[in-house]
Coordinates of C-alpha atoms in Angstrom, one line a residue:
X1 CA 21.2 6.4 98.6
X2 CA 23.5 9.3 98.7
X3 CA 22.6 13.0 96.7
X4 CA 25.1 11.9 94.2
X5 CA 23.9 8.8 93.4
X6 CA 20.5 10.3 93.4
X7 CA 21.7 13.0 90.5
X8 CA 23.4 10.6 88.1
X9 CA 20.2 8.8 87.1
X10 CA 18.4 12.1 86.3
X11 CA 21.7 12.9 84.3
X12 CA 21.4 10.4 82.0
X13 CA 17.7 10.8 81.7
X14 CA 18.4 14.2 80.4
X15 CA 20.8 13.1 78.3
X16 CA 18.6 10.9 76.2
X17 CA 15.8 13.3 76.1
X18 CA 17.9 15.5 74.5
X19 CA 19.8 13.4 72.1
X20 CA 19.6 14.8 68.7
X21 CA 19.8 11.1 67.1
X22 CA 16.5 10.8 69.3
X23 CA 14.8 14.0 69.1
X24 CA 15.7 14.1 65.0
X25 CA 12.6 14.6 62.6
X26 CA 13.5 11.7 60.5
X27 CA 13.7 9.0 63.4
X28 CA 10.9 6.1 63.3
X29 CA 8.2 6.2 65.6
X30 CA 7.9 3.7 67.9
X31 CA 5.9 0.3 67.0
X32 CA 8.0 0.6 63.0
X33 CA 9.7 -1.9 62.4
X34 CA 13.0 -0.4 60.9
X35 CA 14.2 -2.6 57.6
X36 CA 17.1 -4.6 58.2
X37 CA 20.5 -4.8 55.9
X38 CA 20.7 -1.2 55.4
X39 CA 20.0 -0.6 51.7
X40 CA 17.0 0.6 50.1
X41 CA 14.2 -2.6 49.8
X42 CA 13.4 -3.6 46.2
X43 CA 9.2 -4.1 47.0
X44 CA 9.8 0.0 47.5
X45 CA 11.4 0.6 44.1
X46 CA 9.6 2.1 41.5
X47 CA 11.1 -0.6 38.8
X48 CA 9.6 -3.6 41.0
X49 CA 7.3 -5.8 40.0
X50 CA 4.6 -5.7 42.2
X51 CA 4.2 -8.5 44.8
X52 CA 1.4 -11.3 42.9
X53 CA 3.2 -11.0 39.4
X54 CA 5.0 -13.0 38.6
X55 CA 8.1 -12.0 36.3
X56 CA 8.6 -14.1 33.0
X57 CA 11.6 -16.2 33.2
X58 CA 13.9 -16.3 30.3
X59 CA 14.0 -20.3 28.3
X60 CA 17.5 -20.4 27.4
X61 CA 20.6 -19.5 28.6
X62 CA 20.3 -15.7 27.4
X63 CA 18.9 -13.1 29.7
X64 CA 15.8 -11.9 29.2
X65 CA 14.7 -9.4 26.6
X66 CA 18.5 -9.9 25.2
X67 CA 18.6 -9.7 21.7
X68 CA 19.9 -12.6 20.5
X69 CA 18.0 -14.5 22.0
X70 CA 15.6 -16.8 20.1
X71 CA 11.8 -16.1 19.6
X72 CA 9.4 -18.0 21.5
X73 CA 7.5 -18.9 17.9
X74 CA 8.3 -19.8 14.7
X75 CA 5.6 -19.4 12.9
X76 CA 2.5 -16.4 12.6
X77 CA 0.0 -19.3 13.4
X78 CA 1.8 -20.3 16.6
X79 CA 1.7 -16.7 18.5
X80 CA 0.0 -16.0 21.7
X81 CA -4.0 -15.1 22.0
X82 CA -4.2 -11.0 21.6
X83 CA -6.2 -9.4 24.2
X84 CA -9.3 -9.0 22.9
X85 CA -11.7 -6.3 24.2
X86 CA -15.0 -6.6 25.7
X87 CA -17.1 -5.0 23.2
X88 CA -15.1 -6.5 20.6
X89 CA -12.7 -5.6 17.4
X90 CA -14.4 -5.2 13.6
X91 CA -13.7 -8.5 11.9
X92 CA -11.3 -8.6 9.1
X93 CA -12.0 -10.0 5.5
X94 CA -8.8 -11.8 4.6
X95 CA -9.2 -14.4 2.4
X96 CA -6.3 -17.4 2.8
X97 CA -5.5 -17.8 -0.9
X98 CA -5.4 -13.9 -1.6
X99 CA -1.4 -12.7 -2.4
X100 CA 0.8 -11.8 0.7
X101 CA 0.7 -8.0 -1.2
X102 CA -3.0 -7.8 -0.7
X103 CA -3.1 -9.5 3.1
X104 CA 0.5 -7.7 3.9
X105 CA -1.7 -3.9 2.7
X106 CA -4.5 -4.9 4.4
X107 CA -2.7 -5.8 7.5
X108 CA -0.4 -2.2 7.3
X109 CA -3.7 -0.5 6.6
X110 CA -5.4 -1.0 10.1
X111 CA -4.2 0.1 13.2
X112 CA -2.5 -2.0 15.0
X113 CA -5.1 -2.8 17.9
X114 CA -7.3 -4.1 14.9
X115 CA -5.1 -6.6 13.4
X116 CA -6.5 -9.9 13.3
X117 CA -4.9 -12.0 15.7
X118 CA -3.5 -15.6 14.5
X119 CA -5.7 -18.9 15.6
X120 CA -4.0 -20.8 18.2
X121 CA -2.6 -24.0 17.8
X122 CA 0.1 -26.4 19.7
X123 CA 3.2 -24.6 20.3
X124 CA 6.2 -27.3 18.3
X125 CA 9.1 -27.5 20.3
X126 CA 12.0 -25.8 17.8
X127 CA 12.1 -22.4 18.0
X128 CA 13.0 -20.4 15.1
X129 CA 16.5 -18.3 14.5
X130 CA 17.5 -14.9 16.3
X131 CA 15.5 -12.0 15.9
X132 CA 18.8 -9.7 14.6
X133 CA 18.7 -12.5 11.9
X134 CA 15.7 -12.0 10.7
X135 CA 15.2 -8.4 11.2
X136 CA 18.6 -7.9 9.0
X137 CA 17.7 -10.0 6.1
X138 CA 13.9 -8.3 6.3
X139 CA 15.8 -5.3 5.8
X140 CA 18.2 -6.5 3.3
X141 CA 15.3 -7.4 1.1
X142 CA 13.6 -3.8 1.5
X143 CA 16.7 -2.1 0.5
X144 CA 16.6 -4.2 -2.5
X145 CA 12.9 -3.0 -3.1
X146 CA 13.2 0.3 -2.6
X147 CA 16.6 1.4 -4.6
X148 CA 15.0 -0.7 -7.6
X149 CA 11.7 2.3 -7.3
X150 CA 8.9 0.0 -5.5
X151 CA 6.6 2.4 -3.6
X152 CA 7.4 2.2 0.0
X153 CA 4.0 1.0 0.9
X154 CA 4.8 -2.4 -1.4
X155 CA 8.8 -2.4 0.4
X156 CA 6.9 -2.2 4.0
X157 CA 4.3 -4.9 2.8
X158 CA 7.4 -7.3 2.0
X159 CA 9.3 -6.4 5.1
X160 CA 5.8 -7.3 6.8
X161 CA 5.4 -10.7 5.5
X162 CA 9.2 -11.8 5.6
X163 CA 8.9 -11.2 9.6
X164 CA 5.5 -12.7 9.7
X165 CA 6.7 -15.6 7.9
X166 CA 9.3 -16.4 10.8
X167 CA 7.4 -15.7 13.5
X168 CA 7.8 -12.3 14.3
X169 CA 4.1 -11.0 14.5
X170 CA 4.7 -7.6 16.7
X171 CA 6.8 -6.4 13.8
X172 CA 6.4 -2.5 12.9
X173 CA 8.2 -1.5 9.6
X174 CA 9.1 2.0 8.7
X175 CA 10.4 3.4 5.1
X176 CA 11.1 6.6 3.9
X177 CA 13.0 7.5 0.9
X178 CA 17.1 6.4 2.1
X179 CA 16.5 5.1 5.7
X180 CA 14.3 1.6 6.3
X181 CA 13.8 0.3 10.0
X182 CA 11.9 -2.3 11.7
X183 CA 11.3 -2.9 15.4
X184 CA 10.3 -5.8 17.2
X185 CA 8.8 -6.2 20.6
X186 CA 8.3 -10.0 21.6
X187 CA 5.9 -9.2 24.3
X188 CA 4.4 -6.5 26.6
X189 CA 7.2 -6.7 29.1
X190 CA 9.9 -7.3 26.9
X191 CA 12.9 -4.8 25.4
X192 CA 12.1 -3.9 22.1
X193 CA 14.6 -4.7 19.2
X194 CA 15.3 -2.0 16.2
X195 CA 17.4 -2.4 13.3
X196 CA 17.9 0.2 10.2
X197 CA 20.0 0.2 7.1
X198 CA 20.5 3.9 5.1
X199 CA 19.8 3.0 1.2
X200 CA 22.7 5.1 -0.4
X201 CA 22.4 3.6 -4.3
X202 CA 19.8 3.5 -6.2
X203 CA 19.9 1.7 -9.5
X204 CA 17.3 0.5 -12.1
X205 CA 16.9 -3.1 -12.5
X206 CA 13.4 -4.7 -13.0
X207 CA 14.7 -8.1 -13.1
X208 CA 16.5 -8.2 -9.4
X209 CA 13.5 -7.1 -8.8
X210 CA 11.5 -9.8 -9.9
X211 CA 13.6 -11.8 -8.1
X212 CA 13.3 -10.8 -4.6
X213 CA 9.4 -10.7 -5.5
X214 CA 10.0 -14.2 -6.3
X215 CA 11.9 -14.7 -2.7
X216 CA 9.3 -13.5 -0.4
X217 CA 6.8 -15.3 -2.5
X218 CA 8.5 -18.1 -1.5
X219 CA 9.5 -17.0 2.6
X220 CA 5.4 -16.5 2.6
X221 CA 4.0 -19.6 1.3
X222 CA 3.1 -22.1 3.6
X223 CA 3.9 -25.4 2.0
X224 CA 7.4 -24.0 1.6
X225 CA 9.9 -23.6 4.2
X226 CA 13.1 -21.5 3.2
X227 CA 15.2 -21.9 6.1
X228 CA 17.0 -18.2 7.1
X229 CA 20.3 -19.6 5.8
X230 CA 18.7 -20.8 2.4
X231 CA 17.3 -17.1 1.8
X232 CA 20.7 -15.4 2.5
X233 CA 22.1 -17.8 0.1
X234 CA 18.9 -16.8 -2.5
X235 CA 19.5 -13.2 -1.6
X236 CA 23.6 -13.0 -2.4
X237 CA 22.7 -15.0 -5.2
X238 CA 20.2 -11.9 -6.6
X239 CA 22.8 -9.0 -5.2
X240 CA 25.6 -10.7 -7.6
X241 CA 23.8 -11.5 -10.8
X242 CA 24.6 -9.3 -13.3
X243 CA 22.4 -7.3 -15.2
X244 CA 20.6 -9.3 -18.6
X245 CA 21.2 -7.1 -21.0
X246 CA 24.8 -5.0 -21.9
X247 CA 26.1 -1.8 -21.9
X248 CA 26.0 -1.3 -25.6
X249 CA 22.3 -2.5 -26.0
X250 CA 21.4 -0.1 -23.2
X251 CA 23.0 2.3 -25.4
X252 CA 21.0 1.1 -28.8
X253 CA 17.7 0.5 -26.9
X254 CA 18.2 4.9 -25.7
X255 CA 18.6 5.7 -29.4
X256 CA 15.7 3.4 -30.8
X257 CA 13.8 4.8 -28.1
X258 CA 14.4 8.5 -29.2
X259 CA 13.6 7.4 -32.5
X260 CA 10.3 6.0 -32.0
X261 CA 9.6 9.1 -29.8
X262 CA 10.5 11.3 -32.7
X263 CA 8.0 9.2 -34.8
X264 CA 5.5 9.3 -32.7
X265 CA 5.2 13.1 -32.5
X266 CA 5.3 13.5 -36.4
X267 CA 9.0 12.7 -37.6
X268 CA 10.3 10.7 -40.9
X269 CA 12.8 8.2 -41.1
X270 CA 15.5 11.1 -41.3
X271 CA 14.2 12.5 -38.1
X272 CA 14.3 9.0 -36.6
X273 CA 17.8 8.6 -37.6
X274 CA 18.9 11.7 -36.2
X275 CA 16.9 11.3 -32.8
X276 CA 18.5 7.8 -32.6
X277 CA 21.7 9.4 -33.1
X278 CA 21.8 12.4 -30.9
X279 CA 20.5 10.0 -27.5
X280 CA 23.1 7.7 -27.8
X281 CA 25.5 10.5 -28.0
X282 CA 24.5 12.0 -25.2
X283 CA 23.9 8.1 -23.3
X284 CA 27.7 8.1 -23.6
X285 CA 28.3 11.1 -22.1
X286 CA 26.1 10.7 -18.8
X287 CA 28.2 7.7 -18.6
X288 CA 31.4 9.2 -19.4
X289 CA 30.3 12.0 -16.2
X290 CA 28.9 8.5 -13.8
X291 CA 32.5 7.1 -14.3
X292 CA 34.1 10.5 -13.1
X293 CA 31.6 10.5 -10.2
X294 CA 29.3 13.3 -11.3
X295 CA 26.3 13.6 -9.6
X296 CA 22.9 12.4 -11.9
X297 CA 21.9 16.2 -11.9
X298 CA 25.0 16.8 -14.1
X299 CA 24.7 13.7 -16.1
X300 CA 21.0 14.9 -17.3
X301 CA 21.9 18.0 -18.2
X302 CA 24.6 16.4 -20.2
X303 CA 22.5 14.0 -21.9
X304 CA 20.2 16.6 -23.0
X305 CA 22.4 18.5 -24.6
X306 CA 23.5 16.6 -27.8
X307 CA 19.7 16.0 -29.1
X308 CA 18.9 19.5 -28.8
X309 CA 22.6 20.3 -30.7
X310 CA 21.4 18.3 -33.4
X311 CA 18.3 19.9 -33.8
X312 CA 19.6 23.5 -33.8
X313 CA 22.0 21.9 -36.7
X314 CA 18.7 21.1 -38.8
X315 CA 17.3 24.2 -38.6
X316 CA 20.3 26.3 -39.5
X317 CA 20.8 24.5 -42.4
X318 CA 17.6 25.2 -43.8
X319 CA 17.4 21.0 -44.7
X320 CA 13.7 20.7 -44.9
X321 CA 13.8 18.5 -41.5
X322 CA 11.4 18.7 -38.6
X323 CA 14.1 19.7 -35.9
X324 CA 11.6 19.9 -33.3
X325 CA 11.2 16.4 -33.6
X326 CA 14.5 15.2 -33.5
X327 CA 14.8 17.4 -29.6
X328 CA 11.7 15.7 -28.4
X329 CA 11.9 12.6 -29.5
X330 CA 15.6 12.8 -27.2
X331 CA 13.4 13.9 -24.8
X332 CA 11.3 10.7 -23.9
X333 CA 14.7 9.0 -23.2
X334 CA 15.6 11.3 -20.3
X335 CA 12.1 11.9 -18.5
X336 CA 11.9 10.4 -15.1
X337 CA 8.4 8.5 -15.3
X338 CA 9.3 5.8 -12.9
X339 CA 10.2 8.5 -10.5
X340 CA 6.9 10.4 -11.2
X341 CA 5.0 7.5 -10.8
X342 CA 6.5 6.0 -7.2
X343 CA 6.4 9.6 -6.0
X344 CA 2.8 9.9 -6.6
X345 CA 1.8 6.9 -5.4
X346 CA 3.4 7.2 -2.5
X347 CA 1.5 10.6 -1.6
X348 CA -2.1 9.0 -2.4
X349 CA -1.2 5.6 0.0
X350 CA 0.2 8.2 3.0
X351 CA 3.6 8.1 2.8
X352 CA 4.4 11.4 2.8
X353 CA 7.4 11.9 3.4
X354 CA 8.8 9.5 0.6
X355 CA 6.7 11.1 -1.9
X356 CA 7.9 14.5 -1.2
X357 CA 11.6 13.1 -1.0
X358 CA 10.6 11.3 -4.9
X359 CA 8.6 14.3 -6.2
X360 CA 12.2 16.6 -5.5
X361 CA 14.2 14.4 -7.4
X362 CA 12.3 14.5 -9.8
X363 CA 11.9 18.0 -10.1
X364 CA 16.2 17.9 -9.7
X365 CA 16.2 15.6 -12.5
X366 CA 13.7 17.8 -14.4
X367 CA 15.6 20.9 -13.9
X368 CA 18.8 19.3 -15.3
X369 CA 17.0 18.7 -18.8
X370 CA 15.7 21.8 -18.6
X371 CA 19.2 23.5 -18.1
X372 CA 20.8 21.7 -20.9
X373 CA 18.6 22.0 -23.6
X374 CA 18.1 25.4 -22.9
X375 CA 22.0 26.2 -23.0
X376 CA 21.7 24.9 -26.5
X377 CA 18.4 26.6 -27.4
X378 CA 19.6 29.9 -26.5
X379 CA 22.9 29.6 -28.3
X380 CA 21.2 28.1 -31.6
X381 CA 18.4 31.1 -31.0
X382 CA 21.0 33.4 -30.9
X383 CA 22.9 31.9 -33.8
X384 CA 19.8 32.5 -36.6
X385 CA 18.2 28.6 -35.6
X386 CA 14.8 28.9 -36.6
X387 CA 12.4 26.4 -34.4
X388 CA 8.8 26.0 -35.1
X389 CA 7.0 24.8 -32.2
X390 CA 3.9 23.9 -34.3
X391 CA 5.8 21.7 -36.4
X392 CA 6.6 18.9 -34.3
X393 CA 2.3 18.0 -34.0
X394 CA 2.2 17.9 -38.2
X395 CA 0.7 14.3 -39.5
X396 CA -0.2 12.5 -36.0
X397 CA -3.9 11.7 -36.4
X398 CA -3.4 10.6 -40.4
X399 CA -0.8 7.7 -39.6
X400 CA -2.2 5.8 -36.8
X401 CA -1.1 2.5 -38.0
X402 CA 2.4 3.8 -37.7
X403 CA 1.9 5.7 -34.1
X404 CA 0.4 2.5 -33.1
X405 CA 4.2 0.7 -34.1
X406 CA 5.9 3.5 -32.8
X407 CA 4.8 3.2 -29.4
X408 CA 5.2 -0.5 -29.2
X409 CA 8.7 -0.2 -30.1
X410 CA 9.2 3.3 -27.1
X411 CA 7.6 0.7 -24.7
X412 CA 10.1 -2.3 -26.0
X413 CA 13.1 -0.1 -25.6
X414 CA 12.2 1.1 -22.6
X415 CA 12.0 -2.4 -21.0
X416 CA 15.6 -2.8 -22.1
X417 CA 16.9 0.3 -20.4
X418 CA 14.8 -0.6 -17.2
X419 CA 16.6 -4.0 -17.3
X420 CA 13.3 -6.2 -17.5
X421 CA 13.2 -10.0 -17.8
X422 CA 12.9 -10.8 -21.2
X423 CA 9.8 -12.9 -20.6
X424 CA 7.8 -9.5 -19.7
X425 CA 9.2 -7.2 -22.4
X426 CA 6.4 -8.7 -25.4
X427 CA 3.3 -8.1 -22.5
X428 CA 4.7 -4.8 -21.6
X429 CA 5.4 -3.8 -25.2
X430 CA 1.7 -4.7 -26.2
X431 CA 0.2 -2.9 -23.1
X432 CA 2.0 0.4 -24.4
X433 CA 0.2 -0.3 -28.1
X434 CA -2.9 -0.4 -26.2
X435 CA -2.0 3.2 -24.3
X436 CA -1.3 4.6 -27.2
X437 CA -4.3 3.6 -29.1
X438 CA -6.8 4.6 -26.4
X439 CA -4.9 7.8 -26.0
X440 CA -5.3 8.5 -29.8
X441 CA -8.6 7.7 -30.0
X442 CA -9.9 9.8 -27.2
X443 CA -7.3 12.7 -28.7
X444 CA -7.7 12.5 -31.8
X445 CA -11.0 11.0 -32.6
X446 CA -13.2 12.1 -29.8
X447 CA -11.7 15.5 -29.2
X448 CA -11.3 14.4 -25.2
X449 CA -8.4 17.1 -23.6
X450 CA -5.5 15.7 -23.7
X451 CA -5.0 15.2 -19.9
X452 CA -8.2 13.3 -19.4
X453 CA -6.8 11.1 -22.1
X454 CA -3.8 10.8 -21.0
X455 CA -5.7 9.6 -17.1
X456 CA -7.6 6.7 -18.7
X457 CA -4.9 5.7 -20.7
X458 CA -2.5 5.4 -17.8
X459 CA -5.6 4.1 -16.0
X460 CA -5.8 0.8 -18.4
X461 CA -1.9 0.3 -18.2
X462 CA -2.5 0.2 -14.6
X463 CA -5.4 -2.4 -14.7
X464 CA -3.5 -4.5 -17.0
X465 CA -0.2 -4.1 -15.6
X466 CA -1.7 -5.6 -12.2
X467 CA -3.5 -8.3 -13.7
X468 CA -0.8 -9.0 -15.2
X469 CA 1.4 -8.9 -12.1
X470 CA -1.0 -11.6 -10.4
X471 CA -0.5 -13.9 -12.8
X472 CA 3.0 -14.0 -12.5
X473 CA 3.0 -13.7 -9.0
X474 CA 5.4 -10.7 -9.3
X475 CA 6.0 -7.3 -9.2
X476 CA 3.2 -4.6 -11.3
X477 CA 5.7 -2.3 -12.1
X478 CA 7.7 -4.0 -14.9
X479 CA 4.3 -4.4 -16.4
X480 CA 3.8 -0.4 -16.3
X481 CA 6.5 1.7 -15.7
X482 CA 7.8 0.9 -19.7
X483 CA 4.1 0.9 -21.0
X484 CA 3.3 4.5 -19.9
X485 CA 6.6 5.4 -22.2
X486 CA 4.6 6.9 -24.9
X487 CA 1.9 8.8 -23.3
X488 CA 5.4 10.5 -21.3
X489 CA 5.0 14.6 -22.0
X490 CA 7.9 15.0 -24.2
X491 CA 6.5 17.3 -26.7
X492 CA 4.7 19.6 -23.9
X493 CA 8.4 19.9 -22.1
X494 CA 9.9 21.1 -25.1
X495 CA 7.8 23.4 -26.4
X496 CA 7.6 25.1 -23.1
X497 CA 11.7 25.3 -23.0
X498 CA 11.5 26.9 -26.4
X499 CA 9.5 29.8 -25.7
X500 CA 11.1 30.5 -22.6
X501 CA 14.3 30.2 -25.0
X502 CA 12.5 32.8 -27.7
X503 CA 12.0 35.1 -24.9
X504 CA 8.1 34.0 -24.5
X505 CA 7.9 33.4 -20.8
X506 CA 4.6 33.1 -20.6
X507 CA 3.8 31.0 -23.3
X508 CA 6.8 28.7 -22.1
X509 CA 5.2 28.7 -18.4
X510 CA 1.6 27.4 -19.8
X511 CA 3.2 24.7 -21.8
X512 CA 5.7 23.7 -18.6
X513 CA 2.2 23.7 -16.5
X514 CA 0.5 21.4 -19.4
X515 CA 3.7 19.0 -18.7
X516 CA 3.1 18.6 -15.1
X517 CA -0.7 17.9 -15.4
X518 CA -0.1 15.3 -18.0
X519 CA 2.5 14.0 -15.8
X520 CA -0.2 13.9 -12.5
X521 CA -2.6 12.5 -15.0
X522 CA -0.4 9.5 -15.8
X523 CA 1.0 9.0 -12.2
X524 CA -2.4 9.0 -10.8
X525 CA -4.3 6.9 -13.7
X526 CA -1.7 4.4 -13.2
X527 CA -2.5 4.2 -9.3
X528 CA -6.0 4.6 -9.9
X529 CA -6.1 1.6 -12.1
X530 CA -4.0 -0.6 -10.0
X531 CA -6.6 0.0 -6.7
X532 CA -9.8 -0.3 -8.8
X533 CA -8.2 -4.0 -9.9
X534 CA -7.6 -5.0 -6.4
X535 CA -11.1 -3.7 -5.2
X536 CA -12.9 -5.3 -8.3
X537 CA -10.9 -8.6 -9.1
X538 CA -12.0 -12.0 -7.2
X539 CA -9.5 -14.3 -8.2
X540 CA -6.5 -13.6 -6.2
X541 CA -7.7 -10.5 -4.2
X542 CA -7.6 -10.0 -0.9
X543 CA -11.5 -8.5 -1.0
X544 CA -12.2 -5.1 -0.2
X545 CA -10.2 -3.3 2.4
X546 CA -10.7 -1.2 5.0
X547 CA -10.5 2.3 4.1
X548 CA -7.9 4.7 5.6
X549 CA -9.6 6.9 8.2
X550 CA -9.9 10.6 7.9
X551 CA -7.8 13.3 9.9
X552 CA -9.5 16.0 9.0
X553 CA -6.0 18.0 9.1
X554 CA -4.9 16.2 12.6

């Protein structure tokens, strides 16, 4: 072998030892196997599954965790087992016959690893309609709920059992005051699906909402099946039906209701005339501003005005009429107690957000009266218009018979204008005569402070207005919204605007501050009675519940 031949072995020996491909910190060491095809392996992913689980495979055509496609159950008794842990979940008192309200709360009320989980039973072989299907007319019934004033507890307990009722158990529900969602998770390894509708309108009308009451009543009982196509036909049916009563007994019903308010705080039959007179004056006007788009804010201070006009009249002309009367009793009609009363409730059961939302438009609302009876105050102060705020209390306790038959007719009225079925107006008429009475007798008779009077009045219209409810399988608040009507601090609002008008600011602030604790007193007796009746009552309750647990501030 020749010195040349010798060298070029060497040569390439040096070559490969210094080969930067070779010599490279990221080459394999030997005995690795390197990965063939040149792409990244999927076992090596972090979005893998991991080798021994096994992936669920999707039953129809759709891919998995798509969102049309259709839900492996159809009923809430056919889901899967829950995981249960070993030391076990607190047991759940639901009884079978109790109303969906009561087993819907009771449901929303525990946390969600708590929730009883459905017996199992044979899976039937139809499977139920797509999830966006359901979750839209879940929230199409909520919306219908929460623009007619239901507290958005009762709207989530509806949009609980509508799901449930189609086989959507991992439902979660969500309400505040203008935005309702609802997601739905079919399993632990599937895509969640949300939906959300904005509530933009908001309008008063007790009778739709006995009707959709009447719907998920239905969607929830188990000897009935509503298809999905037969409750969107039931639910256009309740969005088109026009309201029972006119525009021109709304418009009656607001005057007879200012009437019987002026009567009720010591007026005559001239003061009831002119009461009547001056709210459906200024009920035409707040719909004169609606139709021209004005805001509500506008339309109250509107409304207020011609009541408190025809006051000042009375007392310049020195006609021997209680004109303090005649502004209160136009008042009652403009008060926002159904407001008051969702807001409030809405705060004690959690929500809130809502409430705070409620509680500010009421205060709006509030403010609005206040501006435009104080306009007219300070121009018929002004003017020589002599008001006696000690005049409009003169003769209550001597004529009960008469307060008695005023308040029954303020609670009628106030049915009308809240667009309740006519079956419900004579119960919800005589649980306003039996407000009043207790009111007055507690008042009046046993020298109780007004606001604790005013708690356990509200208190009874809430017990009744609840059994009442579960008789009829419907709604409580038709039942009590009109029958707290008369126990509505009318006379405590004015007589704080009318200082503040003479100049008296802080007589005008105590009597504002009165208004607002009678108002708490009737929001929170009215919630207070409709709890006791679900913790005390038997028949049709869902037994006692599981308190809320405490924060303590986090």
């Amino acid at each position: 072998m020749t010195e040349a031949q010798d060298r070029k072995p060497r040569s390439d020996e040096a070559r490969t030892t210094y080969d930067p491909e070779v010599t490279s910190e990221f080459a394999l060491p030997e005995g690795l196997a390197v990965p063939r095809g040149g792409v990244e392996s999927e076992t090596t992913s972090e979005f893998a599954v991991p080798e021994g689980l096994q992936a669920p495979q999707p039953s129809s055509a759709e891919p998995e965790g798509s969102a049309f496609s259709l839900p492996r159950t159809y009923s809430a008794k056919d889901a899967l087992v829950a995981f249960t842990p070993a030391a076990g979940v607190p047991a759940a008192s639901l009884i079978k016959d109790a109303p969906w309200q009561d087993r819907m709360r009771t449901m929303l009320r525990m946390p969600v690893a708590e929730r009883p989980a459905p017996e199992l039973v044979q899976r039937s072989e139809d499977e139920g309609p797509a999830v966006p299907r359901v979750l839209d007319l879940t929230l199409r019934i909520g919306e219908l709920l929460l623009a007619g004033g239901e507290g958005a507890e009762d709207v989530e307990a509806a949009m609980f059992a509508v799901c449930r009722s189609y086989g959507l158990d991992r439902c979660e529900p969500n309400v505040t005051f203008t935005l309702l969602s609802i997601s739905h998770q079919p399993s632990l390894v599937d895509d969640p699906v949300t939906a959300s509708r904005t509530v933009r309108r908001r309008g008063t009308d007790y009778t739709r909402l006995a009707a959709v009451f009447h719907l998920v009543d239905d969607l929830t009982d188990p000897e009935t099946h509503v298809s999905l196509e037969e409750a969107y036909r039931r639910l256009a049916e309740i969005r088109r039906n026009r309201h029972p009563y006119p525009g021109w007994a709304l418009t009656l019903a607001s005057g007879l209701l200012a009437g019987a308010a002026s009567v009720l705080v010591g007026g005559g039959l001239v003061v009831f005339v002119a009461a009547a007179l001056g709210a459906m004056l200024g009920d035409r006007l707040a719909w004169l501003c609606a139709g021209r788009g004005l805001p509500e804010f506008y339309q109250f201070t509107v409304a207020a005005m011609p009541p408190a006009a025809i006051g000042v009249a009375f007392s310049l002309t020195h006609v021997g009429v209680n004109a303090s009367a005649v502004v209160t009793g136009g008042l009652f009609a403009l008060l926002p107690g159904r407001a008051l009363v969702a807001g409030v409730q809405d705060g004690l059961t959690g929500f809130y957000i809502t409430a705070s939302a409620r509680l500010l438009e009421v205060m709006y609302f509030f403010v609005g009266i206040v501006a435009g009876v104080l306009v007219v105050l300070y121009f018929g102060v002004k003017v020589g218009g002599k008001l006696d705020p000690d005049a409009a209390l003169g003769g209550i306790s001597e004529r009960p018979l008469v307060q008695i038959i005023a308040s029954m007719v303020l609670s009628l009225t106030f049915a009308v204008l809240l667009q309740q079925e006519r079956s419900t107006v004579l119960a919800v008429t005589l649980n306003g005569g039996v407000a009043w009475s207790v009111y007055g007798a507690m008042q009046y008779s046993g020298g109780i402070s007004p606001v604790a009077s005013t708690a356990v009045a509200a208190g009874l219209v809430g017990l009744f207005g609840q059994l009442l409810s579960r008789f009829r399988f419907a709604s409580a608040l038709p039942y009590t919204t009109a029958a707290i009507g008369p126990l509505l601090p009318g006379s405590a609002t004015y007589f704080g605007l009318l200082n503040m008008a003479q100049n008296e600011v802080d007589k005008g602030l105590v009597s504002l501050a009165k208004a607002a604790s009678l108002a708490m007193a009737i929001a929170i007796g009215v919630n207070l009675g409709s709890e006791i009746s679900r913790l005390t009552l038997r028949v049709g309750s869902a037994g006692k519940r599981r308190a809320a647990k405490r924060t303590r501030g986090f």
